């Protein structure tokens, strides 16, 4: 029992998303995972069985309805919103994000991918064009979602070649598709890529090994997910503590109490540590680390704490407490990769709000350096951005941001742009410090 618990703790919670083009079987795959791993309740199964929105033949249960929660999704047969589902096996706990495949909802996929450790890219064998000359044409959305996975630094990529039943479980078809995706993944710079042939509808190689594909000797999808290592680099990174709230005493106590509340995004903090307040540059020393359960001698990434300092300093929400030896980089001019998420195109004349950590300040997109063609991976010049464009841009911000490169620290390297009039999120960005 102890050995199993230790093993589970080492593997930890795995957050993963499904991605791919429309009707590649993402929702059905998740439904199959939940169904075959006993991750759904009897009343949920009964409700799905009674549903009038059936998209399968005969009396087969439409497993995709387990995640398609919106009425519009069930009516149209497409996933619109990001649906999160939790399930567990004896070896691991999982949180799944089922993301839309339609190009119109790529922004939803970006949202789901922002916290993921792994991504399952589904490839529908019936949609891939196989030329007689040996050429293989992958769908644009497959390339787009793979590109986003790379930009968002998702550690593990699983290529699920789905609907193998439609090609009679042909090994040659599978190998041609895997070879084509492998070449594209190398051009992107994706490193940890694993392929698996399956049929979500009939359950082949999802939870149970398929007898119809004896030529495949690898793990099933659930075995692969259970075995993925997730190393949280945030624990080894320098301390980054965005201040969310300044806590004061209730006004009736003689002892003056001023604490800085927030979540440790990376690194470790201990009593006596020397910190720097950014962007002001003031030096500080940790006096006490307070939690709901009492004081701590030290705290690590992922913990929400209140820090008390020896010094009386002007610190407010939006400031960053960082390691004095390894502070963040302060930026007033920002170079970043962005995914444009608004139906309204970018207007270089407009001002936006930038939300970075707990800081929000005015920002202006000065110029678009280049737009990425997801098919060819080539960059070309452009003056503006429209929905789903992926580009490198330059921004100027009113107040300096204490930031890291996204590739070094996802928490302090990410931001969103907000329309100052509509208050809608218009872009998600990843800061670059290599230019």
C-alpha positions as a Markdown table, in Angstrom:
| # | Residue | x | y | z |
|---|---|---|---|---|
| 1 | Unk | 0.0 | 0.0 | 0.0 |
| 2 | Unk | 2.8 | 2.5 | 0.9 |
| 3 | Unk | 4.7 | 1.6 | -2.3 |
| 4 | Unk | 1.6 | 2.3 | -4.4 |
| 5 | Unk | 1.0 | 5.6 | -2.6 |
| 6 | Unk | 4.6 | 6.7 | -3.1 |
| 7 | Unk | 4.5 | 5.7 | -6.8 |
| 8 | Unk | 1.2 | 7.7 | -7.2 |
| 9 | Unk | 2.7 | 10.7 | -5.5 |
| 10 | Unk | 5.8 | 10.6 | -7.7 |
| 11 | Unk | 3.7 | 10.5 | -10.9 |
| 12 | Unk | 1.2 | 13.1 | -9.6 |
| 13 | Unk | -1.7 | 14.6 | -11.3 |
| 14 | Unk | -1.6 | 14.7 | -15.1 |
| 15 | Unk | -3.4 | 17.4 | -17.0 |
| 16 | Unk | -3.9 | 16.7 | -20.6 |
| 17 | Unk | -5.9 | 18.0 | -23.5 |
| 18 | Unk | -7.3 | 16.5 | -26.7 |
| 19 | Unk | -6.7 | 18.5 | -30.0 |
| 20 | Unk | -7.3 | 17.9 | -33.7 |
| 21 | Unk | -9.6 | 18.9 | -36.5 |
| 22 | Unk | -13.4 | 18.8 | -36.5 |
| 23 | Unk | -14.9 | 15.3 | -36.0 |
| 24 | Unk | -11.6 | 13.6 | -35.4 |
| 25 | Unk | -13.2 | 11.8 | -32.4 |
| 26 | Unk | -11.8 | 13.9 | -29.5 |
| 27 | Unk | -15.0 | 13.8 | -27.4 |
| 28 | Unk | -15.6 | 10.1 | -28.3 |
| 29 | Unk | -12.1 | 9.3 | -27.2 |
| 30 | Unk | -12.5 | 10.9 | -23.8 |
| 31 | Unk | -15.9 | 9.2 | -23.4 |
| 32 | Unk | -14.2 | 5.9 | -24.2 |
| 33 | Unk | -11.5 | 6.6 | -21.6 |
| 34 | Unk | -14.1 | 7.4 | -19.0 |
| 35 | Unk | -16.3 | 4.5 | -19.9 |
| 36 | Unk | -13.7 | 1.8 | -20.1 |
| 37 | Unk | -11.8 | 3.0 | -17.0 |
| 38 | Unk | -15.1 | 3.1 | -15.0 |
| 39 | Unk | -14.7 | 6.9 | -14.7 |
| 40 | Unk | -18.4 | 7.7 | -15.1 |
| 41 | Unk | -21.4 | 7.2 | -12.8 |
| 42 | Unk | -24.4 | 5.0 | -13.6 |
| 43 | Unk | -26.8 | 8.0 | -13.7 |
| 44 | Unk | -24.5 | 9.8 | -16.2 |
| 45 | Unk | -24.5 | 6.7 | -18.4 |
| 46 | Unk | -28.2 | 6.4 | -18.2 |
| 47 | Unk | -28.7 | 10.0 | -19.2 |
| 48 | Unk | -26.4 | 9.6 | -22.2 |
| 49 | Unk | -28.3 | 6.4 | -23.2 |
| 50 | Unk | -31.6 | 8.4 | -23.1 |
| 51 | Unk | -30.3 | 11.4 | -25.1 |
| 52 | Unk | -32.1 | 12.2 | -28.3 |
| 53 | Unk | -29.0 | 13.6 | -29.8 |
| 54 | Unk | -27.5 | 10.4 | -31.0 |
| 55 | Unk | -24.7 | 10.4 | -33.5 |
| 56 | Unk | -24.0 | 6.7 | -33.7 |
| 57 | Unk | -25.6 | 3.8 | -35.5 |
| 58 | Unk | -28.1 | 1.5 | -33.8 |
| 59 | Unk | -28.2 | 1.1 | -30.0 |
| 60 | Unk | -24.5 | 2.1 | -29.5 |
| 61 | Unk | -24.0 | 4.6 | -26.8 |
| 62 | Unk | -22.8 | 8.0 | -28.0 |
| 63 | Unk | -19.8 | 8.4 | -25.7 |
| 64 | Unk | -19.0 | 11.9 | -27.1 |
| 65 | Unk | -22.1 | 13.2 | -25.2 |
| 66 | Unk | -20.2 | 12.7 | -21.9 |
| 67 | Unk | -18.2 | 15.8 | -22.7 |
| 68 | Unk | -20.4 | 17.8 | -25.1 |
| 69 | Unk | -22.4 | 19.6 | -22.4 |
| 70 | Unk | -23.9 | 22.5 | -24.3 |
| 71 | Unk | -27.2 | 22.0 | -26.1 |
| 72 | Unk | -25.6 | 23.6 | -29.2 |
| 73 | Unk | -22.8 | 21.1 | -29.1 |
| 74 | Unk | -25.2 | 18.2 | -29.0 |
| 75 | Unk | -27.3 | 19.6 | -31.8 |
| 76 | Unk | -24.5 | 20.4 | -34.2 |
| 77 | Unk | -22.3 | 17.4 | -33.3 |
| 78 | Unk | -19.3 | 19.6 | -32.6 |
| 79 | Unk | -17.4 | 20.7 | -29.5 |
| 80 | Unk | -17.6 | 24.5 | -28.9 |
| 81 | Unk | -16.5 | 25.1 | -25.3 |
| 82 | Unk | -13.6 | 23.5 | -23.3 |
| 83 | Unk | -15.0 | 20.7 | -21.2 |
| 84 | Unk | -13.0 | 19.5 | -18.2 |
| 85 | Unk | -13.4 | 16.0 | -16.8 |
| 86 | Unk | -11.7 | 14.4 | -13.8 |
| 87 | Unk | -11.0 | 10.7 | -13.5 |
| 88 | Unk | -8.6 | 8.4 | -11.8 |
| 89 | Unk | -7.1 | 4.9 | -12.2 |
| 90 | Unk | -5.3 | 2.9 | -9.5 |
| 91 | Unk | -2.0 | 4.4 | -10.8 |
| 92 | Unk | -2.8 | 8.1 | -11.4 |
| 93 | Unk | -5.3 | 11.0 | -11.3 |
| 94 | Unk | -6.2 | 12.9 | -14.4 |
| 95 | Unk | -7.8 | 16.1 | -15.5 |
| 96 | Unk | -8.9 | 16.1 | -19.2 |
| 97 | Unk | -9.7 | 19.2 | -21.2 |
| 98 | Unk | -11.7 | 18.4 | -24.3 |
| 99 | Unk | -11.1 | 21.3 | -26.7 |
| 100 | Unk | -12.8 | 22.3 | -29.9 |
| 101 | Unk | -11.5 | 21.2 | -33.3 |
| 102 | Unk | -13.2 | 23.9 | -35.4 |
| 103 | Unk | -10.8 | 26.6 | -36.5 |
| 104 | Unk | -13.3 | 29.2 | -35.2 |
| 105 | Unk | -12.7 | 27.9 | -31.6 |
| 106 | Unk | -8.9 | 27.7 | -31.7 |
| 107 | Unk | -8.8 | 30.3 | -29.0 |
| 108 | Unk | -10.6 | 27.8 | -26.7 |
| 109 | Unk | -7.9 | 25.2 | -27.5 |
| 110 | Unk | -5.3 | 27.8 | -26.4 |
| 111 | Unk | -7.1 | 28.2 | -23.1 |
| 112 | Unk | -7.2 | 24.5 | -22.4 |
| 113 | Unk | -3.6 | 24.0 | -23.4 |
| 114 | Unk | -2.2 | 26.7 | -21.1 |
| 115 | Unk | -2.1 | 24.5 | -18.1 |
| 116 | Unk | -1.6 | 21.1 | -19.8 |
| 117 | Unk | 1.3 | 18.7 | -19.2 |
| 118 | Unk | 0.4 | 16.6 | -22.3 |
| 119 | Unk | -1.6 | 16.9 | -25.5 |
| 120 | Unk | -3.2 | 14.2 | -27.5 |
| 121 | Unk | -3.3 | 15.2 | -31.2 |
| 122 | Unk | -5.9 | 13.2 | -32.9 |
| 123 | Unk | -5.5 | 12.4 | -36.6 |
| 124 | Unk | -8.5 | 10.9 | -38.4 |
| 125 | Unk | -7.1 | 8.4 | -40.9 |
| 126 | Unk | -10.1 | 8.9 | -43.2 |
| 127 | Unk | -9.3 | 12.6 | -43.7 |
| 128 | Unk | -5.6 | 12.3 | -44.3 |
| 129 | Unk | -4.7 | 12.5 | -48.1 |
| 130 | Unk | -2.4 | 9.7 | -49.0 |
| 131 | Unk | -0.9 | 10.2 | -52.5 |
| 132 | Unk | 0.1 | 7.4 | -54.8 |
| 133 | Unk | 3.5 | 8.9 | -54.9 |
| 134 | Unk | 3.9 | 8.3 | -51.2 |
| 135 | Unk | 3.0 | 11.9 | -50.1 |
| 136 | Unk | 0.9 | 12.5 | -47.0 |
| 137 | Unk | -1.1 | 15.7 | -46.5 |
| 138 | Unk | -1.9 | 16.4 | -42.8 |
| 139 | Unk | -4.9 | 18.7 | -42.0 |
| 140 | Unk | -4.2 | 22.3 | -41.3 |
| 141 | Unk | -5.8 | 22.1 | -37.8 |
| 142 | Unk | -3.5 | 19.3 | -36.9 |
| 143 | Unk | -0.5 | 21.5 | -37.8 |
| 144 | Unk | -2.1 | 24.5 | -36.1 |
| 145 | Unk | -2.7 | 22.6 | -32.8 |
| 146 | Unk | 0.8 | 21.1 | -32.9 |
| 147 | Unk | 2.3 | 24.6 | -33.4 |
| 148 | Unk | 0.3 | 25.9 | -30.4 |
| 149 | Unk | 1.5 | 22.9 | -28.3 |
| 150 | Unk | 5.1 | 23.9 | -29.1 |
| 151 | Unk | 4.5 | 27.6 | -28.4 |
| 152 | Unk | 2.9 | 26.7 | -25.0 |
| 153 | Unk | 5.8 | 24.4 | -24.1 |
| 154 | Unk | 3.6 | 21.3 | -23.6 |
| 155 | Unk | 6.0 | 18.6 | -22.5 |
| 156 | Unk | 4.5 | 15.5 | -24.0 |
| 157 | Unk | 2.8 | 15.0 | -27.4 |
| 158 | Unk | 0.8 | 11.9 | -28.2 |
| 159 | Unk | -0.3 | 11.4 | -31.8 |
| 160 | Unk | -3.4 | 9.3 | -31.7 |
| 161 | Unk | -4.1 | 7.9 | -35.2 |
| 162 | Unk | -7.8 | 7.4 | -34.8 |
| 163 | Unk | -10.6 | 5.5 | -36.7 |
| 164 | Unk | -8.2 | 2.7 | -37.7 |
| 165 | Unk | -11.3 | 0.6 | -38.2 |
| 166 | Unk | -12.1 | 2.6 | -41.3 |
| 167 | Unk | -8.9 | 1.4 | -43.0 |
| 168 | Unk | -9.2 | -2.1 | -41.8 |
| 169 | Unk | -6.4 | -1.6 | -39.3 |
| 170 | Unk | -3.9 | -1.2 | -42.1 |
| 171 | Unk | -0.4 | -1.0 | -40.6 |
| 172 | Unk | 1.0 | 0.7 | -43.8 |
| 173 | Unk | -1.5 | 3.5 | -43.6 |
| 174 | Unk | -0.6 | 4.1 | -39.9 |
| 175 | Unk | 3.1 | 4.1 | -40.6 |
| 176 | Unk | 2.8 | 6.6 | -43.4 |
| 177 | Unk | 0.8 | 9.0 | -41.3 |
| 178 | Unk | 3.2 | 8.7 | -38.4 |
| 179 | Unk | 6.2 | 9.3 | -40.6 |
| 180 | Unk | 4.6 | 12.4 | -42.1 |
| 181 | Unk | 3.7 | 13.8 | -38.6 |
| 182 | Unk | 7.2 | 12.9 | -37.4 |
| 183 | Unk | 8.8 | 15.0 | -40.1 |
| 184 | Unk | 6.5 | 17.9 | -39.3 |
| 185 | Unk | 7.2 | 17.6 | -35.5 |
| 186 | Unk | 10.9 | 17.8 | -36.2 |
| 187 | Unk | 10.4 | 21.0 | -38.2 |
| 188 | Unk | 8.6 | 22.4 | -35.2 |
| 189 | Unk | 11.1 | 21.3 | -32.7 |
| 190 | Unk | 8.8 | 18.9 | -30.8 |
| 191 | Unk | 10.9 | 16.4 | -28.9 |
| 192 | Unk | 8.7 | 14.0 | -26.9 |
| 193 | Unk | 6.4 | 12.6 | -29.5 |
| 194 | Unk | 4.7 | 9.2 | -29.2 |
| 195 | Unk | 2.3 | 7.7 | -31.7 |
| 196 | Unk | -0.4 | 5.1 | -31.1 |
| 197 | Unk | -3.0 | 3.5 | -33.5 |
| 198 | Unk | -6.5 | 3.3 | -32.1 |
| 199 | Unk | -10.3 | 3.4 | -32.6 |
| 200 | Unk | -12.1 | 5.5 | -30.0 |
| 201 | Unk | -15.5 | 4.3 | -31.2 |
| 202 | Unk | -14.8 | 0.6 | -30.8 |
| 203 | Unk | -12.2 | 1.0 | -28.0 |
| 204 | Unk | -9.1 | -0.4 | -29.8 |
| 205 | Unk | -5.9 | 0.5 | -27.8 |
| 206 | Unk | -7.7 | 3.1 | -25.7 |
| 207 | Unk | -7.9 | 1.2 | -22.4 |
| 208 | Unk | -7.9 | -2.4 | -23.7 |
| 209 | Unk | -5.3 | -3.7 | -26.1 |
| 210 | Unk | -6.6 | -4.4 | -29.6 |
| 211 | Unk | -6.6 | -7.9 | -31.0 |
| 212 | Unk | -7.2 | -6.4 | -34.5 |
| 213 | Unk | -3.7 | -4.7 | -34.6 |
| 214 | Unk | -1.3 | -7.5 | -33.5 |
| 215 | Unk | 1.5 | -5.6 | -35.4 |
| 216 | Unk | 1.4 | -2.9 | -32.7 |
| 217 | Unk | 3.4 | -3.8 | -29.7 |
| 218 | Unk | 3.3 | -0.6 | -27.7 |
| 219 | Unk | 1.2 | 0.5 | -24.7 |
| 220 | Unk | -2.5 | 1.4 | -24.8 |
| 221 | Unk | -3.4 | 5.0 | -24.4 |
| 222 | Unk | -4.2 | 4.8 | -20.7 |
| 223 | Unk | -1.0 | 2.9 | -20.0 |
| 224 | Unk | 0.9 | 5.6 | -21.9 |
| 225 | Unk | -0.8 | 8.4 | -19.9 |
| 226 | Unk | -0.2 | 6.6 | -16.6 |
| 227 | Unk | 3.5 | 6.3 | -17.3 |
| 228 | Unk | 4.3 | 9.9 | -18.4 |
| 229 | Unk | 6.7 | 11.6 | -16.1 |
| 230 | Unk | 5.7 | 15.2 | -15.2 |
| 231 | Unk | 8.6 | 17.1 | -13.8 |
| 232 | Unk | 7.5 | 20.5 | -12.4 |
| 233 | Unk | 10.4 | 22.8 | -13.3 |
| 234 | Unk | 8.8 | 25.6 | -11.3 |
| 235 | Unk | 10.3 | 24.1 | -8.1 |
| 236 | Unk | 13.8 | 24.5 | -9.4 |
| 237 | Unk | 13.3 | 28.0 | -10.9 |
| 238 | Unk | 14.1 | 31.2 | -9.0 |
| 239 | Unk | 11.5 | 32.6 | -6.6 |
| 240 | Unk | 8.6 | 34.4 | -8.2 |
| 241 | Unk | 5.8 | 35.6 | -5.9 |
| 242 | Unk | 3.2 | 38.0 | -7.5 |
| 243 | Unk | 1.5 | 40.0 | -4.8 |
| 244 | Unk | -2.3 | 39.5 | -5.0 |
| 245 | Unk | -3.4 | 41.3 | -1.9 |
| 246 | Unk | -1.9 | 43.4 | 1.0 |
| 247 | Unk | -3.3 | 42.1 | 4.3 |
| 248 | Unk | -3.6 | 44.5 | 7.3 |
| 249 | Unk | -4.9 | 43.9 | 10.8 |
| 250 | Unk | -8.5 | 44.6 | 11.7 |
| 251 | Unk | -7.8 | 48.0 | 13.2 |
| 252 | Unk | -8.4 | 46.9 | 16.8 |
| 253 | Unk | -5.0 | 45.4 | 17.6 |
| 254 | Unk | -2.0 | 47.2 | 18.8 |
| 255 | Unk | 0.4 | 45.0 | 16.8 |
| 256 | Unk | 0.8 | 46.3 | 13.3 |
| 257 | Unk | 0.4 | 43.5 | 10.8 |
| 258 | Unk | 1.2 | 43.9 | 7.1 |
| 259 | Unk | 1.4 | 40.7 | 5.0 |
| 260 | Unk | 1.6 | 40.2 | 1.3 |
| 261 | Unk | -0.7 | 37.4 | 0.1 |
| 262 | Unk | -0.3 | 35.4 | -3.1 |
| 263 | Unk | 0.7 | 32.1 | -4.7 |
| 264 | Unk | 4.3 | 31.1 | -5.1 |
| 265 | Unk | 4.5 | 30.6 | -8.9 |
| 266 | Unk | 8.1 | 29.2 | -8.9 |
| 267 | Unk | 11.0 | 28.5 | -6.6 |
| 268 | Unk | 11.2 | 28.4 | -2.8 |
| 269 | Unk | 11.1 | 31.0 | 0.0 |
| 270 | Unk | 12.3 | 30.6 | 3.6 |
| 271 | Unk | 12.4 | 32.8 | 6.7 |
| 272 | Unk | 15.5 | 35.1 | 6.4 |
| 273 | Unk | 15.7 | 35.1 | 2.6 |
| 274 | Unk | 16.7 | 38.2 | 0.8 |
| 275 | Unk | 14.2 | 39.4 | -1.7 |
| 276 | Unk | 13.8 | 42.2 | -4.2 |
| 277 | Unk | 10.5 | 44.0 | -4.9 |
| 278 | Unk | 10.0 | 44.5 | -8.6 |
| 279 | Unk | 9.7 | 46.9 | -10.3 |
| 280 | Unk | 10.7 | 49.3 | -7.6 |
| 281 | Unk | 14.0 | 47.5 | -6.8 |
| 282 | Unk | 13.6 | 47.7 | -3.0 |
| 283 | Unk | 15.4 | 45.1 | -0.9 |
| 284 | Unk | 13.4 | 43.0 | 1.6 |
| 285 | Unk | 13.9 | 40.2 | 4.1 |
| 286 | Unk | 11.4 | 37.5 | 4.9 |
| 287 | Unk | 10.3 | 37.8 | 8.5 |
| 288 | Unk | 7.5 | 35.2 | 8.6 |
| 289 | Unk | 5.6 | 32.8 | 6.3 |
| 290 | Unk | 2.0 | 32.6 | 7.4 |
| 291 | Unk | -0.7 | 30.1 | 6.2 |
| 292 | Unk | -4.2 | 29.3 | 7.4 |
| 293 | Unk | -2.8 | 26.3 | 9.4 |
| 294 | Unk | 0.0 | 28.3 | 11.0 |
| 295 | Unk | 3.5 | 29.7 | 10.3 |
| 296 | Unk | 6.0 | 27.9 | 8.1 |
| 297 | Unk | 9.8 | 27.9 | 8.0 |
| 298 | Unk | 9.7 | 27.6 | 4.2 |
| 299 | Unk | 7.3 | 27.3 | 1.3 |
| 300 | Unk | 7.5 | 26.1 | -2.3 |
| 301 | Unk | 5.9 | 26.6 | -5.7 |
| 302 | Unk | 2.2 | 26.0 | -5.7 |
| 303 | Unk | 1.6 | 27.1 | -2.1 |
| 304 | Unk | -0.6 | 30.1 | -1.3 |
| 305 | Unk | 1.0 | 32.0 | 1.6 |
| 306 | Unk | 1.2 | 35.4 | 3.3 |
| 307 | Unk | 4.7 | 36.8 | 3.5 |
| 308 | Unk | 5.7 | 39.2 | 6.3 |
| 309 | Unk | 8.8 | 41.3 | 5.8 |
| 310 | Unk | 11.2 | 43.0 | 8.3 |
| 311 | Unk | 11.1 | 46.2 | 6.3 |
| 312 | Unk | 8.2 | 48.7 | 5.9 |
| 313 | Unk | 8.0 | 49.1 | 2.2 |
| 314 | Unk | 5.6 | 50.4 | -0.4 |
| 315 | Unk | 4.3 | 47.2 | -1.9 |
| 316 | Unk | 0.9 | 46.7 | -3.6 |
| 317 | Unk | -1.0 | 44.3 | -5.8 |
| 318 | Unk | 0.8 | 43.8 | -9.1 |
| 319 | Unk | 4.3 | 43.9 | -7.6 |
| 320 | Unk | 6.6 | 40.9 | -7.7 |
| 321 | Unk | 8.7 | 39.5 | -4.8 |
| 322 | Unk | 11.6 | 37.8 | -6.4 |
| 323 | Unk | 14.9 | 36.2 | -5.5 |
| 324 | Unk | 17.4 | 39.0 | -4.8 |
| 325 | Unk | 20.1 | 36.9 | -6.5 |
| 326 | Unk | 18.0 | 36.0 | -9.6 |
| 327 | Unk | 15.4 | 38.7 | -10.2 |
| 328 | Unk | 13.1 | 38.8 | -13.1 |
| 329 | Unk | 13.8 | 41.0 | -16.2 |
| 330 | Unk | 12.0 | 44.4 | -16.2 |
| 331 | Unk | 10.5 | 45.3 | -19.5 |
| 332 | Unk | 8.8 | 48.3 | -20.9 |
| 333 | Unk | 9.2 | 47.1 | -24.4 |
| 334 | Unk | 8.0 | 43.5 | -24.9 |
| 335 | Unk | 8.7 | 41.0 | -27.7 |
| 336 | Unk | 6.2 | 38.1 | -27.6 |
| 337 | Unk | 4.5 | 35.4 | -29.6 |
| 338 | Unk | 0.8 | 35.9 | -29.5 |
| 339 | Unk | -2.3 | 34.0 | -30.7 |
| 340 | Unk | -5.0 | 36.5 | -31.7 |
| 341 | Unk | -8.3 | 35.3 | -30.1 |
| 342 | Unk | -10.7 | 38.1 | -31.1 |
| 343 | Unk | -13.2 | 38.3 | -34.0 |
| 344 | Unk | -12.2 | 41.9 | -34.2 |
| 345 | Unk | -8.8 | 42.3 | -36.0 |
| 346 | Unk | -5.8 | 44.0 | -34.3 |
| 347 | Unk | -5.9 | 47.8 | -34.6 |
| 348 | Unk | -2.4 | 49.2 | -34.1 |
| 349 | Unk | -4.0 | 52.6 | -33.2 |
| 350 | Unk | -5.8 | 51.2 | -30.2 |
| 351 | Unk | -4.7 | 50.8 | -26.6 |
| 352 | Unk | -5.2 | 47.5 | -24.8 |
| 353 | Unk | -4.8 | 46.3 | -21.2 |
| 354 | Unk | -2.1 | 43.8 | -20.6 |
| 355 | Unk | -2.7 | 41.3 | -17.7 |
| 356 | Unk | 0.6 | 39.8 | -16.6 |
| 357 | Unk | 0.5 | 37.9 | -13.3 |
| 358 | Unk | -1.3 | 40.1 | -10.9 |
| 359 | Unk | -0.4 | 43.3 | -12.7 |
| 360 | Unk | -2.6 | 45.1 | -15.2 |
| 361 | Unk | -1.4 | 48.1 | -17.1 |
| 362 | Unk | -2.0 | 49.8 | -20.4 |
| 363 | Unk | -0.3 | 48.5 | -23.5 |
| 364 | Unk | 0.0 | 49.2 | -27.2 |
| 365 | Unk | 1.0 | 46.9 | -30.0 |
| 366 | Unk | 3.7 | 48.8 | -31.8 |
| 367 | Unk | 4.2 | 46.5 | -34.7 |
| 368 | Unk | 3.7 | 43.0 | -36.0 |
| 369 | Unk | 7.2 | 41.5 | -36.8 |
| 370 | Unk | 5.9 | 38.4 | -38.6 |
| 371 | Unk | 3.0 | 36.0 | -38.9 |
| 372 | Unk | 3.6 | 32.2 | -38.8 |
| 373 | Unk | 2.2 | 30.0 | -41.6 |
| 374 | Unk | 1.2 | 26.9 | -39.7 |
| 375 | Unk | 1.4 | 24.8 | -42.9 |
| 376 | Unk | 4.9 | 25.6 | -44.0 |
| 377 | Unk | 6.3 | 27.0 | -40.6 |
| 378 | Unk | 7.5 | 30.0 | -42.6 |
| 379 | Unk | 7.1 | 33.5 | -41.3 |
| 380 | Unk | 6.1 | 36.4 | -43.4 |
| 381 | Unk | 5.5 | 40.1 | -42.9 |
| 382 | Unk | 2.1 | 41.5 | -42.0 |
| 383 | Unk | 0.5 | 44.7 | -40.8 |
| 384 | Unk | -2.3 | 43.3 | -38.7 |
| 385 | Unk | -3.7 | 40.2 | -37.1 |
| 386 | Unk | -7.0 | 38.5 | -37.4 |
| 387 | Unk | -8.7 | 35.6 | -35.5 |
| 388 | Unk | -6.4 | 32.6 | -34.8 |
| 389 | Unk | -3.3 | 34.3 | -36.3 |
| 390 | Unk | 0.0 | 33.3 | -34.6 |
| 391 | Unk | 2.5 | 36.1 | -34.7 |
| 392 | Unk | 5.6 | 37.7 | -33.2 |
| 393 | Unk | 4.8 | 41.3 | -32.1 |
| 394 | Unk | 6.3 | 44.2 | -30.2 |
| 395 | Unk | 4.4 | 45.9 | -27.4 |
| 396 | Unk | 5.1 | 48.9 | -25.3 |
| 397 | Unk | 3.6 | 49.0 | -21.7 |
| 398 | Unk | 2.8 | 51.9 | -19.5 |
| 399 | Unk | 4.3 | 50.3 | -16.3 |
| 400 | Unk | 7.3 | 47.9 | -16.4 |
| 401 | Unk | 6.6 | 44.2 | -16.2 |
| 402 | Unk | 8.9 | 42.0 | -14.1 |
| 403 | Unk | 9.0 | 39.0 | -16.4 |
| 404 | Unk | 10.8 | 35.9 | -17.6 |
| 405 | Unk | 11.0 | 34.2 | -21.0 |
| 406 | Unk | 8.0 | 31.9 | -21.3 |
| 407 | Unk | 10.3 | 29.0 | -22.1 |
| 408 | Unk | 11.9 | 29.5 | -18.7 |
| 409 | Unk | 8.9 | 30.3 | -16.6 |
| 410 | Unk | 5.3 | 29.8 | -17.8 |
| 411 | Unk | 3.8 | 31.8 | -15.0 |
| 412 | Unk | 5.9 | 35.0 | -15.4 |
| 413 | Unk | 6.3 | 34.6 | -19.2 |
| 414 | Unk | 2.6 | 34.6 | -20.1 |
| 415 | Unk | 0.1 | 37.4 | -20.5 |
| 416 | Unk | -3.2 | 38.2 | -22.0 |
| 417 | Unk | -4.4 | 41.4 | -23.9 |
| 418 | Unk | -7.8 | 42.8 | -23.0 |
| 419 | Unk | -9.9 | 45.2 | -25.1 |
| 420 | Unk | -10.2 | 48.3 | -22.9 |
| 421 | Unk | -13.8 | 49.0 | -24.3 |
| 422 | Unk | -15.4 | 45.5 | -24.4 |
| 423 | Unk | -13.2 | 43.9 | -21.7 |
| 424 | Unk | -12.9 | 40.9 | -23.9 |
| 425 | Unk | -9.6 | 38.9 | -24.0 |
| 426 | Unk | -8.2 | 39.5 | -27.5 |
| 427 | Unk | -4.9 | 37.7 | -27.4 |
| 428 | Unk | -2.7 | 35.3 | -25.4 |
| 429 | Unk | 1.0 | 36.0 | -25.4 |
| 430 | Unk | 4.3 | 34.3 | -24.5 |
| 431 | Unk | 7.2 | 36.6 | -23.8 |
| 432 | Unk | 10.5 | 36.2 | -25.6 |
| 433 | Unk | 13.8 | 37.5 | -24.3 |
| 434 | Unk | 16.0 | 36.2 | -27.2 |
| 435 | Unk | 15.6 | 39.3 | -29.3 |
